[in-house]
Amino acid sequence: DVKVTQSSRYLVKRTGEKVFLECVQDMDHENMFWYRQDPGLGLRLIYFSYDVKMKEKGDIPEGYSVSREKKERFSLILESASTNQTSMYLCASSFWGQGTYNEQFFGPGTRLTVL
Amino acid sequence: KQEVTQIPAALSVPEGENLVLNCSFTDSAIYNLQWFRQDPGKGLTSLLLIQSSQREQTSGRLNASLDKSSGRSTLYIAASQPGDSATYLCAVSGFGNEKLTFGTGTRLTIIP
């Protein structure tokens, strides 16, 4: 089974702090994604990566950056956390290849609260 | 821009009933459609993936159908159980595009 893990289930940070959210997958997937989920807005894509050191902006990249130094690990960075970044953050991965159809597998989520 | 809609936002049904959840999308040029389940405070669990060339997929008591021309998918749950209570999300991806566009989900409650 595909396993996607996230470093923390719950995180509380203060405004202005630099925050790192880590995601690791164990299935050698090329693609990795960071979403945030808010009530009434659904899941929105922040960034995704289709290979090591490669990244592309999603729909809401402002205030975030990402890092992918190894294939299995994708980090989301909040450079200076703000209260409007309080949210549930979900990581996902997928294998892009013939017959796989880009099925995405999700981690358990990190509930981030910025005070 | 692709938009995905799920109506109703919430649904309650007695245990044992069969039920249908709906998903509609505005751009029919999709690569695949995925149905997910999300329990409160948890991540998403992939239930079914339908490729654009397929009409339906089945897994146990779940059956998902796809009608690309009308921009609709349904998730049929047979003989519902209290353990089926969760939020169900559908998402679509386009050709050559790894990104998924999600609906806002239907919160399903099965009443014992």
PDB file of N, CA and C in Angstrom, chain B residues 16-100:
ATOM      1  N   GLY B  16     -29.105   1.026   5.877  1.00  0.00           N
ATOM      2  CA  GLY B  16     -29.648  -0.003   5.001  1.00  0.00           C
ATOM      3  C   GLY B  16     -30.124   0.520   3.660  1.00  0.00           C
ATOM      4  N   GLU B  17     -30.330   1.816   3.548  1.00  0.00           N
ATOM      5  CA  GLU B  17     -30.800   2.368   2.277  1.00  0.00           C
ATOM      6  C   GLU B  17     -29.665   2.454   1.264  1.00  0.00           C
ATOM      7  N   ASN B  18     -30.061   2.384   0.004  1.00  0.00           N
ATOM      8  CA  ASN B  18     -29.128   2.671  -1.090  1.00  0.00           C
ATOM      9  C   ASN B  18     -29.171   4.171  -1.342  1.00  0.00           C
ATOM     10  N   LEU B  19     -28.028   4.743  -1.727  1.00  0.00           N
ATOM     11  CA  LEU B  19     -28.016   6.186  -1.937  1.00  0.00           C
ATOM     12  C   LEU B  19     -27.072   6.565  -3.069  1.00  0.00           C
ATOM     13  N   VAL B  20     -27.300   7.776  -3.584  1.00  0.00           N
ATOM     14  CA  VAL B  20     -26.495   8.281  -4.705  1.00  0.00           C
ATOM     15  C   VAL B  20     -25.961   9.667  -4.348  1.00  0.00           C
ATOM     16  N   LEU B  21     -24.663   9.837  -4.547  1.00  0.00           N
ATOM     17  CA  LEU B  21     -24.034  11.155  -4.390  1.00  0.00           C
ATOM     18  C   LEU B  21     -23.688  11.679  -5.776  1.00  0.00           C
ATOM     19  N   ASN B  22     -23.858  12.983  -5.955  1.00  0.00           N
ATOM     20  CA  ASN B  22     -23.685  13.585  -7.274  1.00  0.00           C
ATOM     21  C   ASN B  22     -22.473  14.492  -7.366  1.00  0.00           C
ATOM     22  N   CYS B  23     -21.889  14.524  -8.541  1.00  0.00           N
ATOM     23  CA  CYS B  23     -20.740  15.385  -8.822  1.00  0.00           C
ATOM     24  C   CYS B  23     -20.904  15.888 -10.257  1.00  0.00           C
ATOM     25  N   SER B  24     -20.754  17.188 -10.463  1.00  0.00           N
ATOM     26  CA  SER B  24     -20.812  17.727 -11.826  1.00  0.00           C
ATOM     27  C   SER B  24     -19.588  18.598 -12.077  1.00  0.00           C
ATOM     28  N   PHE B  25     -19.162  18.661 -13.322  1.00  0.00           N
ATOM     29  CA  PHE B  25     -17.979  19.437 -13.691  1.00  0.00           C
ATOM     30  C   PHE B  25     -18.257  20.181 -14.986  1.00  0.00           C
ATOM     31  N   THR B  26     -17.600  21.329 -15.161  1.00  0.00           N
ATOM     32  CA  THR B  26     -17.966  22.219 -16.260  1.00  0.00           C
ATOM     33  C   THR B  26     -17.218  21.913 -17.562  1.00  0.00           C
ATOM     34  N   ASP B  27     -16.009  21.386 -17.484  1.00  0.00           N
ATOM     35  CA  ASP B  27     -15.216  21.096 -18.674  1.00  0.00           C
ATOM     36  C   ASP B  27     -15.145  19.584 -18.865  1.00  0.00           C
ATOM     37  N   SER B  28     -15.712  19.096 -19.955  1.00  0.00           N
ATOM     38  CA  SER B  28     -15.802  17.644 -20.153  1.00  0.00           C
ATOM     39  C   SER B  28     -14.482  17.010 -20.599  1.00  0.00           C
ATOM     40  N   ALA B  29     -13.465  17.828 -20.897  1.00  0.00           N
ATOM     41  CA  ALA B  29     -12.168  17.289 -21.333  1.00  0.00           C
ATOM     42  C   ALA B  29     -11.340  16.870 -20.121  1.00  0.00           C
ATOM     43  N   ILE B  30     -11.780  15.810 -19.457  1.00  0.00           N
ATOM     44  CA  ILE B  30     -11.075  15.357 -18.265  1.00  0.00           C
ATOM     45  C   ILE B  30     -10.249  14.115 -18.576  1.00  0.00           C
ATOM     46  N   TYR B  31      -9.203  13.884 -17.762  1.00  0.00           N
ATOM     47  CA  TYR B  31      -8.358  12.699 -17.896  1.00  0.00           C
ATOM     48  C   TYR B  31      -8.869  11.588 -16.994  1.00  0.00           C
ATOM     49  N   ASN B  32      -9.230  11.964 -15.777  1.00  0.00           N
ATOM     50  CA  ASN B  32      -9.842  11.009 -14.869  1.00  0.00           C
ATOM     51  C   ASN B  32     -10.681  11.718 -13.833  1.00  0.00           C
ATOM     52  N   LEU B  33     -11.456  10.945 -13.110  1.00  0.00           N
ATOM     53  CA  LEU B  33     -12.249  11.460 -11.999  1.00  0.00           C
ATOM     54  C   LEU B  33     -12.029  10.527 -10.816  1.00  0.00           C
ATOM     55  N   GLN B  34     -11.756  11.107  -9.666  1.00  0.00           N
ATOM     56  CA  GLN B  34     -11.536  10.312  -8.457  1.00  0.00           C
ATOM     57  C   GLN B  34     -12.591  10.659  -7.419  1.00  0.00           C
ATOM     58  N   TRP B  35     -13.051   9.634  -6.709  1.00  0.00           N
ATOM     59  CA  TRP B  35     -13.901   9.807  -5.529  1.00  0.00           C
ATOM     60  C   TRP B  35     -13.068   9.489  -4.298  1.00  0.00           C
ATOM     61  N   PHE B  36     -13.201  10.377  -3.292  1.00  0.00           N
ATOM     62  CA  PHE B  36     -12.477  10.212  -2.041  1.00  0.00           C
ATOM     63  C   PHE B  36     -13.466  10.212  -0.882  1.00  0.00           C
ATOM     64  N   ARG B  37     -13.002   9.646   0.215  1.00  0.00           N
ATOM     65  CA  ARG B  37     -13.729   9.711   1.476  1.00  0.00           C
ATOM     66  C   ARG B  37     -12.835  10.423   2.488  1.00  0.00           C
ATOM     67  N   GLN B  38     -13.444  11.288   3.314  1.00  0.00           N
ATOM     68  CA  GLN B  38     -12.691  11.969   4.356  1.00  0.00           C
ATOM     69  C   GLN B  38     -13.454  11.884   5.669  1.00  0.00           C
ATOM     70  N   ASP B  39     -12.829  11.296   6.677  1.00  0.00           N
ATOM     71  CA  ASP B  39     -13.402  11.274   8.018  1.00  0.00           C
ATOM     72  C   ASP B  39     -12.997  12.564   8.739  1.00  0.00           C
ATOM     73  N   PRO B  40     -13.771  12.987   9.731  1.00  0.00           N
ATOM     74  CA  PRO B  40     -13.498  14.277  10.393  1.00  0.00           C
ATOM     75  C   PRO B  40     -12.061  14.387  10.891  1.00  0.00           C
ATOM     76  N   GLY B  41     -11.397  15.464  10.520  1.00  0.00           N
ATOM     77  CA  GLY B  41     -10.042  15.733  10.987  1.00  0.00           C
ATOM     78  C   GLY B  41      -8.975  14.844  10.375  1.00  0.00           C
ATOM     79  N   LYS B  42      -9.322  14.082   9.357  1.00  0.00           N
ATOM     80  CA  LYS B  42      -8.363  13.142   8.761  1.00  0.00           C
ATOM     81  C   LYS B  42      -8.054  13.503   7.316  1.00  0.00           C
ATOM     82  N   GLY B  43      -7.123  12.739   6.735  1.00  0.00           N
ATOM     83  CA  GLY B  43      -6.801  12.923   5.335  1.00  0.00           C
ATOM     84  C   GLY B  43      -7.828  12.266   4.430  1.00  0.00           C
ATOM     85  N   LEU B  44      -7.552  12.263   3.136  1.00  0.00           N
ATOM     86  CA  LEU B  44      -8.466  11.694   2.138  1.00  0.00           C
ATOM     87  C   LEU B  44      -8.065  10.260   1.820  1.00  0.00           C
ATOM     88  N   THR B  45      -9.075   9.416   1.686  1.00  0.00           N
ATOM     89  CA  THR B  45      -8.857   8.042   1.259  1.00  0.00           C
ATOM     90  C   THR B  45      -9.440   7.873  -0.136  1.00  0.00           C
ATOM     91  N   SER B  46      -8.621   7.411  -1.074  1.00  0.00           N
ATOM     92  CA  SER B  46      -9.098   7.207  -2.439  1.00  0.00           C
ATOM     93  C   SER B  46     -10.047   6.012  -2.464  1.00  0.00           C
ATOM     94  N   LEU B  47     -11.239   6.212  -3.039  1.00  0.00           N
ATOM     95  CA  LEU B  47     -12.234   5.142  -3.141  1.00  0.00           C
ATOM     96  C   LEU B  47     -12.230   4.510  -4.530  1.00  0.00           C
ATOM     97  N   LEU B  48     -12.371   5.338  -5.536  1.00  0.00           N
ATOM     98  CA  LEU B  48     -12.481   4.858  -6.905  1.00  0.00           C
ATOM     99  C   LEU B  48     -11.885   5.886  -7.842  1.00  0.00           C
ATOM    100  N   LEU B  49     -11.260   5.399  -8.903  1.00  0.00           N
ATOM    101  CA  LEU B  49     -10.775   6.269  -9.973  1.00  0.00           C
ATOM    102  C   LEU B  49     -11.386   5.791 -11.275  1.00  0.00           C
ATOM    103  N   ILE B  50     -11.989   6.699 -12.027  1.00  0.00           N
ATOM    104  CA  ILE B  50     -12.564   6.359 -13.327  1.00  0.00           C
ATOM    105  C   ILE B  50     -11.754   7.076 -14.398  1.00  0.00           C
ATOM    106  N   GLN B  51     -11.199   6.302 -15.310  1.00  0.00           N
ATOM    107  CA  GLN B  51     -10.490   6.898 -16.425  1.00  0.00           C
ATOM    108  C   GLN B  51     -11.494   7.519 -17.401  1.00  0.00           C
ATOM    109  N   SER B  52     -11.032   8.458 -18.211  1.00  0.00           N
ATOM    110  CA  SER B  52     -11.944   9.165 -19.103  1.00  0.00           C
ATOM    111  C   SER B  52     -12.605   8.242 -20.117  1.00  0.00           C
ATOM    112  N   SER B  53     -11.955   7.120 -20.420  1.00  0.00           N
ATOM    113  CA  SER B  53     -12.505   6.180 -21.399  1.00  0.00           C
ATOM    114  C   SER B  53     -13.500   5.201 -20.783  1.00  0.00           C
ATOM    115  N   GLN B  54     -13.644   5.219 -19.465  1.00  0.00           N
ATOM    116  CA  GLN B  54     -14.519   4.278 -18.771  1.00  0.00           C
ATOM    117  C   GLN B  54     -15.867   4.906 -18.455  1.00  0.00           C
ATOM    118  N   ARG B  55     -16.870   4.046 -18.216  1.00  0.00           N
ATOM    119  CA  ARG B  55     -18.185   4.522 -17.843  1.00  0.00           C
ATOM    120  C   ARG B  55     -18.454   4.311 -16.364  1.00  0.00           C
ATOM    121  N   GLU B  56     -17.814   3.288 -15.774  1.00  0.00           N
ATOM    122  CA  GLU B  56     -18.046   3.041 -14.356  1.00  0.00           C
ATOM    123  C   GLU B  56     -16.931   2.206 -13.760  1.00  0.00           C
ATOM    124  N   GLN B  57     -16.870   2.263 -12.408  1.00  0.00           N
ATOM    125  CA  GLN B  57     -15.945   1.446 -11.648  1.00  0.00           C
ATOM    126  C   GLN B  57     -16.671   0.980 -10.393  1.00  0.00           C
ATOM    127  N   THR B  58     -16.324  -0.231  -9.951  1.00  0.00           N
ATOM    128  CA  THR B  58     -16.986  -0.799  -8.780  1.00  0.00           C
ATOM    129  C   THR B  58     -15.952  -1.284  -7.780  1.00  0.00           C
ATOM    130  N   SER B  59     -16.275  -1.081  -6.496  1.00  0.00           N
ATOM    131  CA  SER B  59     -15.454  -1.632  -5.423  1.00  0.00           C
ATOM    132  C   SER B  59     -16.384  -1.965  -4.264  1.00  0.00           C
ATOM    133  N   GLY B  60     -16.616  -3.249  -4.067  1.00  0.00           N
ATOM    134  CA  GLY B  60     -17.502  -3.661  -2.976  1.00  0.00           C
ATOM    135  C   GLY B  60     -18.898  -3.092  -3.145  1.00  0.00           C
ATOM    136  N   ARG B  61     -19.359  -2.349  -2.132  1.00  0.00           N
ATOM    137  CA  ARG B  61     -20.704  -1.752  -2.184  1.00  0.00           C
ATOM    138  C   ARG B  61     -20.739  -0.412  -2.916  1.00  0.00           C
ATOM    139  N   LEU B  62     -19.616   0.002  -3.453  1.00  0.00           N
ATOM    140  CA  LEU B  62     -19.529   1.292  -4.129  1.00  0.00           C
ATOM    141  C   LEU B  62     -19.490   1.101  -5.640  1.00  0.00           C
ATOM    142  N   ASN B  63     -20.222   1.978  -6.331  1.00  0.00           N
ATOM    143  CA  ASN B  63     -20.179   1.992  -7.786  1.00  0.00           C
ATOM    144  C   ASN B  63     -20.165   3.442  -8.240  1.00  0.00           C
ATOM    145  N   ALA B  64     -19.160   3.794  -9.033  1.00  0.00           N
ATOM    146  CA  ALA B  64     -19.077   5.148  -9.550  1.00  0.00           C
ATOM    147  C   ALA B  64     -19.289   5.119 -11.053  1.00  0.00           C
ATOM    148  N   SER B  65     -20.084   6.055 -11.545  1.00  0.00           N
ATOM    149  CA  SER B  65     -20.328   6.158 -12.977  1.00  0.00           C
ATOM    150  C   SER B  65     -19.833   7.502 -13.477  1.00  0.00           C
ATOM    151  N   LEU B  66     -19.546   7.547 -14.773  1.00  0.00           N
ATOM    152  CA  LEU B  66     -19.060   8.782 -15.388  1.00  0.00           C
ATOM    153  C   LEU B  66     -19.766   9.007 -16.711  1.00  0.00           C
ATOM    154  N   ASP B  67     -20.319  10.201 -16.878  1.00  0.00           N
ATOM    155  CA  ASP B  67     -20.891  10.616 -18.155  1.00  0.00           C
ATOM    156  C   ASP B  67     -20.197  11.923 -18.525  1.00  0.00           C
ATOM    157  N   LYS B  68     -19.147  11.788 -19.340  1.00  0.00           N
ATOM    158  CA  LYS B  68     -18.340  12.968 -19.674  1.00  0.00           C
ATOM    159  C   LYS B  68     -19.133  13.996 -20.457  1.00  0.00           C
ATOM    160  N   SER B  69     -19.959  13.536 -21.377  1.00  0.00           N
ATOM    161  CA  SER B  69     -20.668  14.465 -22.262  1.00  0.00           C
ATOM    162  C   SER B  69     -21.593  15.405 -21.483  1.00  0.00           C
ATOM    163  N   SER B  70     -22.157  14.895 -20.402  1.00  0.00           N
ATOM    164  CA  SER B  70     -23.033  15.746 -19.587  1.00  0.00           C
ATOM    165  C   SER B  70     -22.300  16.348 -18.400  1.00  0.00           C
ATOM    166  N   GLY B  71     -21.029  16.002 -18.219  1.00  0.00           N
ATOM    167  CA  GLY B  71     -20.245  16.545 -17.112  1.00  0.00           C
ATOM    168  C   GLY B  71     -20.723  16.080 -15.762  1.00  0.00           C
ATOM    169  N   ARG B  72     -21.037  14.772 -15.637  1.00  0.00           N
ATOM    170  CA  ARG B  72     -21.581  14.266 -14.379  1.00  0.00           C
ATOM    171  C   ARG B  72     -20.970  12.937 -13.989  1.00  0.00           C
ATOM    172  N   SER B  73     -20.868  12.762 -12.666  1.00  0.00           N
ATOM    173  CA  SER B  73     -20.504  11.476 -12.094  1.00  0.00           C
ATOM    174  C   SER B  73     -21.395  11.228 -10.885  1.00  0.00           C
ATOM    175  N   THR B  74     -21.684   9.965 -10.643  1.00  0.00           N
ATOM    176  CA  THR B  74     -22.434   9.603  -9.441  1.00  0.00           C
ATOM    177  C   THR B  74     -21.680   8.523  -8.688  1.00  0.00           C
ATOM    178  N   LEU B  75     -21.801   8.562  -7.371  1.00  0.00           N
ATOM    179  CA  LEU B  75     -21.273   7.510  -6.513  1.00  0.00           C
ATOM    180  C   LEU B  75     -22.464   6.850  -5.835  1.00  0.00           C
ATOM    181  N   TYR B  76     -22.640   5.568  -6.140  1.00  0.00           N
ATOM    182  CA  TYR B  76     -23.760   4.793  -5.598  1.00  0.00           C
ATOM    183  C   TYR B  76     -23.232   3.955  -4.442  1.00  0.00           C
ATOM    184  N   ILE B  77     -23.896   4.064  -3.292  1.00  0.00           N
ATOM    185  CA  ILE B  77     -23.525   3.264  -2.130  1.00  0.00           C
ATOM    186  C   ILE B  77     -24.702   2.339  -1.804  1.00  0.00           C
ATOM    187  N   ALA B  78     -24.459   1.050  -1.854  1.00  0.00           N
ATOM    188  CA  ALA B  78     -25.512   0.072  -1.588  1.00  0.00           C
ATOM    189  C   ALA B  78     -25.536  -0.309  -0.113  1.00  0.00           C
ATOM    190  N   ALA B  79     -26.735  -0.552   0.383  1.00  0.00           N
ATOM    191  CA  ALA B  79     -26.924  -1.059   1.755  1.00  0.00           C
ATOM    192  C   ALA B  79     -26.075  -0.270   2.750  1.00  0.00           C
ATOM    193  N   SER B  80     -26.363   1.000   2.878  1.00  0.00           N
ATOM    194  CA  SER B  80     -25.529   1.899   3.683  1.00  0.00           C
ATOM    195  C   SER B  80     -25.427   1.437   5.144  1.00  0.00           C
ATOM    196  N   GLN B  81     -24.265   1.746   5.728  1.00  0.00           N
ATOM    197  CA  GLN B  81     -23.964   1.379   7.109  1.00  0.00           C
ATOM    198  C   GLN B  81     -23.503   2.615   7.867  1.00  0.00           C
ATOM    199  N   PRO B  82     -23.639   2.628   9.206  1.00  0.00           N
ATOM    200  CA  PRO B  82     -23.162   3.798   9.971  1.00  0.00           C
ATOM    201  C   PRO B  82     -21.689   4.126   9.705  1.00  0.00           C
ATOM    202  N   GLY B  83     -20.880   3.128   9.429  1.00  0.00           N
ATOM    203  CA  GLY B  83     -19.468   3.351   9.126  1.00  0.00           C
ATOM    204  C   GLY B  83     -19.233   4.073   7.822  1.00  0.00           C
ATOM    205  N   ASP B  84     -20.274   4.221   7.010  1.00  0.00           N
ATOM    206  CA  ASP B  84     -20.149   4.990   5.761  1.00  0.00           C
ATOM    207  C   ASP B  84     -20.251   6.492   6.005  1.00  0.00           C
ATOM    208  N   SER B  85     -20.604   6.885   7.215  1.00  0.00           N
ATOM    209  CA  SER B  85     -20.720   8.309   7.534  1.00  0.00           C
ATOM    210  C   SER B  85     -19.358   8.977   7.383  1.00  0.00           C
ATOM    211  N   ALA B  86     -19.307   9.997   6.540  1.00  0.00           N
ATOM    212  CA  ALA B  86     -18.055  10.695   6.220  1.00  0.00           C
ATOM    213  C   ALA B  86     -18.393  11.782   5.210  1.00  0.00           C
ATOM    214  N   THR B  87     -17.395  12.557   4.834  1.00  0.00           N
ATOM    215  CA  THR B  87     -17.547  13.487   3.716  1.00  0.00           C
ATOM    216  C   THR B  87     -16.966  12.847   2.474  1.00  0.00           C
ATOM    217  N   TYR B  88     -17.719  12.919   1.387  1.00  0.00           N
ATOM    218  CA  TYR B  88     -17.298  12.330   0.111  1.00  0.00           C
ATOM    219  C   TYR B  88     -16.974  13.454  -0.874  1.00  0.00           C
ATOM    220  N   LEU B  89     -15.780  13.359  -1.442  1.00  0.00           N
ATOM    221  CA  LEU B  89     -15.289  14.380  -2.356  1.00  0.00           C
ATOM    222  C   LEU B  89     -15.036  13.775  -3.724  1.00  0.00           C
ATOM    223  N   CYS B  90     -15.370  14.519  -4.765  1.00  0.00           N
ATOM    224  CA  CYS B  90     -14.948  14.105  -6.099  1.00  0.00           C
ATOM    225  C   CYS B  90     -13.951  15.135  -6.632  1.00  0.00           C
ATOM    226  N   ALA B  91     -13.093  14.680  -7.529  1.00  0.00           N
ATOM    227  CA  ALA B  91     -12.059  15.538  -8.095  1.00  0.00           C
ATOM    228  C   ALA B  91     -11.769  15.085  -9.513  1.00  0.00           C
ATOM    229  N   VAL B  92     -11.442  16.044 -10.384  1.00  0.00           N
ATOM    230  CA  VAL B  92     -11.129  15.721 -11.773  1.00  0.00           C
ATOM    231  C   VAL B  92      -9.765  16.279 -12.149  1.00  0.00           C
ATOM    232  N   SER B  93      -9.108  15.604 -13.094  1.00  0.00           N
ATOM    233  CA  SER B  93      -7.863  16.127 -13.652  1.00  0.00           C
ATOM    234  C   SER B  93      -8.002  16.193 -15.168  1.00  0.00           C
ATOM    235  N   GLY B  94      -7.268  17.132 -15.763  1.00  0.00           N
ATOM    236  CA  GLY B  94      -7.309  17.293 -17.203  1.00  0.00           C
ATOM    237  C   GLY B  94      -6.167  16.547 -17.869  1.00  0.00           C
ATOM    238  N   PHE B  95      -6.163  16.455 -19.189  1.00  0.00           N
ATOM    239  CA  PHE B  95      -5.106  15.779 -19.923  1.00  0.00           C
ATOM    240  C   PHE B  95      -3.800  16.546 -19.802  1.00  0.00           C
ATOM    241  N   GLY B  96      -2.712  15.793 -19.562  1.00  0.00           N
ATOM    242  CA  GLY B  96      -1.402  16.408 -19.424  1.00  0.00           C
ATOM    243  C   GLY B  96      -1.307  17.344 -18.243  1.00  0.00           C
ATOM    244  N   ASN B  97      -2.163  17.132 -17.279  1.00  0.00           N
ATOM    245  CA  ASN B  97      -2.230  18.042 -16.129  1.00  0.00           C
ATOM    246  C   ASN B  97      -2.350  17.205 -14.876  1.00  0.00           C
ATOM    247  N   GLU B  98      -1.316  17.258 -14.050  1.00  0.00           N
ATOM    248  CA  GLU B  98      -1.343  16.425 -12.858  1.00  0.00           C
ATOM    249  C   GLU B  98      -2.278  16.945 -11.772  1.00  0.00           C
ATOM    250  N   LYS B  99      -2.727  18.175 -11.913  1.00  0.00           N
ATOM    251  CA  LYS B  99      -3.499  18.802 -10.840  1.00  0.00           C
ATOM    252  C   LYS B  99      -4.934  18.290 -10.802  1.00  0.00           C
ATOM    253  N   LEU B 100      -5.452  18.163  -9.588  1.00  0.00           N
ATOM    254  CA  LEU B 100      -6.852  17.805  -9.372  1.00  0.00           C
ATOM    255  C   LEU B 100      -7.641  19.050  -8.994  1.00  0.00           C
TER     256      LEU B 100
END
